[in-house]
């Protein structure tokens, strides 16, 4: 079985530790490790490619875009748009599943452009708030298990009691 690719995105300086923890968690957890292959930019070796082409390629080939939004909007390109927002938009353009997690402790002093990105996401998706790294980890777990159930990779009902989606 091909693993489900998860692109974990955030402003690098704001949630670097959380991204590393989530990546490690997804690969080491007995259930998640069977199904998911996480991607974080920190694991990319030095290569002779522009940063934009690397993250664009990863977003295009992922199955799930997992965004962690907080206070900082981050680096802005020549058009004034951050890589995190570009990744979010690209995932939408390619009809990827987008899971958005919003830090509660970032509500104060949030960058205006980050607030606008959050409002854009909230208009399109249900997002989940978290207060701590442990809450984030738990919320990600719940969302990924829901994804597996929704795509019927795992079932919570007995096989004989399950109705096939194409049964008439």
PDB file of C-alpha atoms in Angstrom:
ATOM      1  CA  UNK A   1       0.000   0.000   0.000  1.00  0.00           C
ATOM      2  CA  UNK A   2       1.223   3.478  -0.908  1.00  0.00           C
ATOM      3  CA  UNK A   3       1.583   5.758   2.095  1.00  0.00           C
ATOM      4  CA  UNK A   4      -0.503   8.911   2.408  1.00  0.00           C
ATOM      5  CA  UNK A   5       1.793  11.922   2.093  1.00  0.00           C
ATOM      6  CA  UNK A   6       1.271  14.714   4.633  1.00  0.00           C
ATOM      7  CA  UNK A   7       2.821  18.126   3.994  1.00  0.00           C
ATOM      8  CA  UNK A   8       3.272  19.852   7.379  1.00  0.00           C
ATOM      9  CA  UNK A   9       3.376  23.633   6.962  1.00  0.00           C
ATOM     10  CA  UNK A  10       3.869  26.633   9.239  1.00  0.00           C
ATOM     11  CA  UNK A  11       6.056  29.682   9.559  1.00  0.00           C
ATOM     12  CA  UNK A  12       9.394  27.959  10.150  1.00  0.00           C
ATOM     13  CA  UNK A  13      10.502  30.040  13.123  1.00  0.00           C
ATOM     14  CA  UNK A  14       7.184  29.830  14.961  1.00  0.00           C
ATOM     15  CA  UNK A  15       6.369  26.111  15.049  1.00  0.00           C
ATOM     16  CA  UNK A  16       9.661  24.388  14.174  1.00  0.00           C
ATOM     17  CA  UNK A  17       9.613  22.150  17.253  1.00  0.00           C
ATOM     18  CA  UNK A  18       5.940  21.232  16.780  1.00  0.00           C
ATOM     19  CA  UNK A  19       6.577  20.214  13.148  1.00  0.00           C
ATOM     20  CA  UNK A  20       9.475  17.988  14.214  1.00  0.00           C
ATOM     21  CA  UNK A  21       7.368  16.400  16.965  1.00  0.00           C
ATOM     22  CA  UNK A  22       4.472  15.749  14.570  1.00  0.00           C
ATOM     23  CA  UNK A  23       6.787  14.276  11.940  1.00  0.00           C
ATOM     24  CA  UNK A  24       8.384  11.954  14.502  1.00  0.00           C
ATOM     25  CA  UNK A  25       4.972  11.053  15.931  1.00  0.00           C
ATOM     26  CA  UNK A  26       3.537  10.146  12.524  1.00  0.00           C
ATOM     27  CA  UNK A  27       6.481   7.918  11.685  1.00  0.00           C
ATOM     28  CA  UNK A  28       6.811   6.224  15.096  1.00  0.00           C
ATOM     29  CA  UNK A  29       3.146   5.691  16.056  1.00  0.00           C
ATOM     30  CA  UNK A  30       2.082   2.097  15.341  1.00  0.00           C
ATOM     31  CA  UNK A  31      -1.087   3.113  13.471  1.00  0.00           C
ATOM     32  CA  UNK A  32      -0.110   6.425  11.875  1.00  0.00           C
ATOM     33  CA  UNK A  33       3.247   5.027  10.765  1.00  0.00           C
ATOM     34  CA  UNK A  34       1.497   2.345   8.697  1.00  0.00           C
ATOM     35  CA  UNK A  35      -0.462   4.884   6.689  1.00  0.00           C
ATOM     36  CA  UNK A  36       1.257   8.294   6.684  1.00  0.00           C
ATOM     37  CA  UNK A  37       4.496   9.689   5.328  1.00  0.00           C
ATOM     38  CA  UNK A  38       5.052  13.210   6.698  1.00  0.00           C
ATOM     39  CA  UNK A  39       7.079  15.905   4.956  1.00  0.00           C
ATOM     40  CA  UNK A  40       8.728  18.816   6.715  1.00  0.00           C
ATOM     41  CA  UNK A  41      11.118  21.229   5.076  1.00  0.00           C
ATOM     42  CA  UNK A  42      13.752  20.617   7.766  1.00  0.00           C
ATOM     43  CA  UNK A  43      14.325  17.116   6.351  1.00  0.00           C
ATOM     44  CA  UNK A  44      15.225  18.345   2.855  1.00  0.00           C
ATOM     45  CA  UNK A  45      18.970  18.059   2.174  1.00  0.00           C
ATOM     46  CA  UNK A  46      20.874  20.906   0.572  1.00  0.00           C
ATOM     47  CA  UNK A  47      19.895  20.765  -3.101  1.00  0.00           C
ATOM     48  CA  UNK A  48      20.414  22.964  -6.135  1.00  0.00           C
ATOM     49  CA  UNK A  49      16.730  23.846  -6.525  1.00  0.00           C
ATOM     50  CA  UNK A  50      14.832  27.002  -5.616  1.00  0.00           C
ATOM     51  CA  UNK A  51      12.890  26.737  -2.349  1.00  0.00           C
ATOM     52  CA  UNK A  52       9.635  27.573  -4.161  1.00  0.00           C
ATOM     53  CA  UNK A  53      10.009  24.663  -6.576  1.00  0.00           C
ATOM     54  CA  UNK A  54      10.745  22.217  -3.724  1.00  0.00           C
ATOM     55  CA  UNK A  55       7.702  23.132  -1.629  1.00  0.00           C
ATOM     56  CA  UNK A  56       5.478  23.453  -4.721  1.00  0.00           C
ATOM     57  CA  UNK A  57       6.451  19.960  -5.837  1.00  0.00           C
ATOM     58  CA  UNK A  58       5.838  18.538  -2.371  1.00  0.00           C
ATOM     59  CA  UNK A  59       2.411  20.185  -2.092  1.00  0.00           C
ATOM     60  CA  UNK A  60       1.437  18.949  -5.570  1.00  0.00           C
ATOM     61  CA  UNK A  61       2.376  15.369  -4.647  1.00  0.00           C
ATOM     62  CA  UNK A  62       0.997  15.272  -1.108  1.00  0.00           C
ATOM     63  CA  UNK A  63      -2.390  13.910  -0.158  1.00  0.00           C
ATOM     64  CA  UNK A  64      -2.899  16.122   2.906  1.00  0.00           C
ATOM     65  CA  UNK A  65      -1.808  19.687   3.600  1.00  0.00           C
ATOM     66  CA  UNK A  66      -1.526  20.180   7.371  1.00  0.00           C
ATOM     67  CA  UNK A  67      -1.217  23.879   8.242  1.00  0.00           C
ATOM     68  CA  UNK A  68      -0.305  25.237  11.658  1.00  0.00           C
ATOM     69  CA  UNK A  69      -1.169  28.931  11.922  1.00  0.00           C
ATOM     70  CA  UNK A  70      -0.123  31.229  14.746  1.00  0.00           C
ATOM     71  CA  UNK A  71       1.044  34.825  15.223  1.00  0.00           C
ATOM     72  CA  UNK A  72       3.632  35.242  12.491  1.00  0.00           C
ATOM     73  CA  UNK A  73       2.958  35.574   8.779  1.00  0.00           C
ATOM     74  CA  UNK A  74       6.617  34.976   7.986  1.00  0.00           C
ATOM     75  CA  UNK A  75       8.860  35.797   5.065  1.00  0.00           C
ATOM     76  CA  UNK A  76       7.146  37.555   2.161  1.00  0.00           C
ATOM     77  CA  UNK A  77       8.115  37.132  -1.484  1.00  0.00           C
ATOM     78  CA  UNK A  78       8.266  39.964  -4.025  1.00  0.00           C
ATOM     79  CA  UNK A  79       4.449  39.920  -4.204  1.00  0.00           C
ATOM     80  CA  UNK A  80       4.101  40.183  -0.413  1.00  0.00           C
ATOM     81  CA  UNK A  81       2.880  36.601   0.058  1.00  0.00           C
ATOM     82  CA  UNK A  82       4.383  34.098   2.500  1.00  0.00           C
ATOM     83  CA  UNK A  83       5.364  30.531   1.547  1.00  0.00           C
ATOM     84  CA  UNK A  84       2.758  29.260   4.039  1.00  0.00           C
ATOM     85  CA  UNK A  85      -0.028  31.103   2.224  1.00  0.00           C
ATOM     86  CA  UNK A  86       1.296  29.977  -1.176  1.00  0.00           C
ATOM     87  CA  UNK A  87       1.325  26.359   0.065  1.00  0.00           C
ATOM     88  CA  UNK A  88      -2.222  26.682   1.427  1.00  0.00           C
ATOM     89  CA  UNK A  89      -3.475  28.127  -1.881  1.00  0.00           C
ATOM     90  CA  UNK A  90      -1.604  25.547  -3.973  1.00  0.00           C
ATOM     91  CA  UNK A  91      -3.070  22.707  -1.910  1.00  0.00           C
ATOM     92  CA  UNK A  92      -6.538  24.117  -2.580  1.00  0.00           C
ATOM     93  CA  UNK A  93      -5.809  24.515  -6.282  1.00  0.00           C
ATOM     94  CA  UNK A  94      -4.853  20.830  -6.446  1.00  0.00           C
ATOM     95  CA  UNK A  95      -7.871  19.748  -4.358  1.00  0.00           C
ATOM     96  CA  UNK A  96      -5.760  18.385  -1.515  1.00  0.00           C
ATOM     97  CA  UNK A  97      -7.298  17.652   1.865  1.00  0.00           C
ATOM     98  CA  UNK A  98      -6.408  20.663   4.022  1.00  0.00           C
ATOM     99  CA  UNK A  99      -6.294  20.350   7.795  1.00  0.00           C
ATOM    100  CA  UNK A 100      -5.778  23.652   9.603  1.00  0.00           C
ATOM    101  CA  UNK A 101      -4.731  24.006  13.242  1.00  0.00           C
ATOM    102  CA  UNK A 102      -4.850  27.421  14.865  1.00  0.00           C
ATOM    103  CA  UNK A 103      -2.857  28.386  17.944  1.00  0.00           C
ATOM    104  CA  UNK A 104      -5.059  29.975  20.629  1.00  0.00           C
ATOM    105  CA  UNK A 105      -2.151  31.687  22.346  1.00  0.00           C
ATOM    106  CA  UNK A 106      -1.464  33.613  19.164  1.00  0.00           C
ATOM    107  CA  UNK A 107      -4.740  35.550  19.292  1.00  0.00           C
ATOM    108  CA  UNK A 108      -2.975  38.535  20.849  1.00  0.00           C
ATOM    109  CA  UNK A 109      -0.536  40.487  18.663  1.00  0.00           C
ATOM    110  CA  UNK A 110      -1.248  38.397  15.563  1.00  0.00           C
ATOM    111  CA  UNK A 111       0.280  39.757  12.368  1.00  0.00           C
ATOM    112  CA  UNK A 112      -2.413  41.381  10.186  1.00  0.00           C
ATOM    113  CA  UNK A 113      -1.560  39.243   7.145  1.00  0.00           C
ATOM    114  CA  UNK A 114      -1.623  36.091   9.286  1.00  0.00           C
ATOM    115  CA  UNK A 115      -5.089  37.087  10.507  1.00  0.00           C
ATOM    116  CA  UNK A 116      -6.189  37.542   6.892  1.00  0.00           C
ATOM    117  CA  UNK A 117      -4.811  34.079   5.996  1.00  0.00           C
ATOM    118  CA  UNK A 118      -6.701  32.579   8.936  1.00  0.00           C
ATOM    119  CA  UNK A 119      -9.915  34.306   7.861  1.00  0.00           C
ATOM    120  CA  UNK A 120      -9.429  32.959   4.320  1.00  0.00           C
ATOM    121  CA  UNK A 121      -8.976  29.436   5.707  1.00  0.00           C
ATOM    122  CA  UNK A 122     -11.987  29.775   8.030  1.00  0.00           C
ATOM    123  CA  UNK A 123     -14.224  30.712   5.104  1.00  0.00           C
ATOM    124  CA  UNK A 124     -13.249  27.496   3.327  1.00  0.00           C
ATOM    125  CA  UNK A 125     -12.617  24.923   6.044  1.00  0.00           C
ATOM    126  CA  UNK A 126     -13.342  23.835   9.579  1.00  0.00           C
ATOM    127  CA  UNK A 127     -10.211  24.511  11.577  1.00  0.00           C
ATOM    128  CA  UNK A 128      -9.210  23.229  15.010  1.00  0.00           C
ATOM    129  CA  UNK A 129      -7.789  25.412  17.779  1.00  0.00           C
ATOM    130  CA  UNK A 130      -5.079  24.235  20.180  1.00  0.00           C
ATOM    131  CA  UNK A 131      -3.481  25.649  23.340  1.00  0.00           C
ATOM    132  CA  UNK A 132      -0.372  23.494  23.680  1.00  0.00           C
ATOM    133  CA  UNK A 133       1.865  21.162  21.672  1.00  0.00           C
ATOM    134  CA  UNK A 134       0.150  18.196  23.338  1.00  0.00           C
ATOM    135  CA  UNK A 135      -3.296  19.477  22.289  1.00  0.00           C
ATOM    136  CA  UNK A 136      -1.975  19.966  18.744  1.00  0.00           C
ATOM    137  CA  UNK A 137      -0.626  16.415  18.646  1.00  0.00           C
ATOM    138  CA  UNK A 138      -3.952  15.032  19.894  1.00  0.00           C
ATOM    139  CA  UNK A 139      -5.970  17.130  17.434  1.00  0.00           C
ATOM    140  CA  UNK A 140      -3.769  16.025  14.520  1.00  0.00           C
ATOM    141  CA  UNK A 141      -4.178  12.391  15.573  1.00  0.00           C
ATOM    142  CA  UNK A 142      -7.971  12.709  15.694  1.00  0.00           C
ATOM    143  CA  UNK A 143      -8.053  14.409  12.274  1.00  0.00           C
ATOM    144  CA  UNK A 144      -5.795  11.797  10.666  1.00  0.00           C
ATOM    145  CA  UNK A 145      -7.846   8.930  12.095  1.00  0.00           C
ATOM    146  CA  UNK A 146     -10.997  10.643  10.786  1.00  0.00           C
ATOM    147  CA  UNK A 147      -9.308  10.868   7.356  1.00  0.00           C
ATOM    148  CA  UNK A 148      -8.518   7.121   7.456  1.00  0.00           C
ATOM    149  CA  UNK A 149     -12.125   6.315   8.390  1.00  0.00           C
ATOM    150  CA  UNK A 150     -13.541   8.659   5.748  1.00  0.00           C
ATOM    151  CA  UNK A 151     -11.360   7.094   3.030  1.00  0.00           C
ATOM    152  CA  UNK A 152     -12.182   3.613   4.407  1.00  0.00           C
ATOM    153  CA  UNK A 153      -8.579   2.669   5.140  1.00  0.00           C
ATOM    154  CA  UNK A 154      -9.810   1.657   8.596  1.00  0.00           C
ATOM    155  CA  UNK A 155     -13.287   0.764   9.824  1.00  0.00           C
ATOM    156  CA  UNK A 156     -14.928   1.107  13.178  1.00  0.00           C
ATOM    157  CA  UNK A 157     -17.871  -1.168  12.392  1.00  0.00           C
ATOM    158  CA  UNK A 158     -17.683  -4.927  11.804  1.00  0.00           C
ATOM    159  CA  UNK A 159     -16.970  -5.839   8.190  1.00  0.00           C
ATOM    160  CA  UNK A 160     -20.279  -7.727   7.812  1.00  0.00           C
ATOM    161  CA  UNK A 161     -22.225  -4.699   9.047  1.00  0.00           C
ATOM    162  CA  UNK A 162     -20.560  -2.293   6.643  1.00  0.00           C
ATOM    163  CA  UNK A 163     -22.438  -1.179   3.537  1.00  0.00           C
ATOM    164  CA  UNK A 164     -20.275  -0.800   0.463  1.00  0.00           C
ATOM    165  CA  UNK A 165     -20.403   2.739  -0.955  1.00  0.00           C
ATOM    166  CA  UNK A 166     -21.416   1.454  -4.414  1.00  0.00           C
ATOM    167  CA  UNK A 167     -24.040  -0.996  -3.174  1.00  0.00           C
ATOM    168  CA  UNK A 168     -27.557  -0.266  -4.344  1.00  0.00           C
TER     169      UNK A 168
END
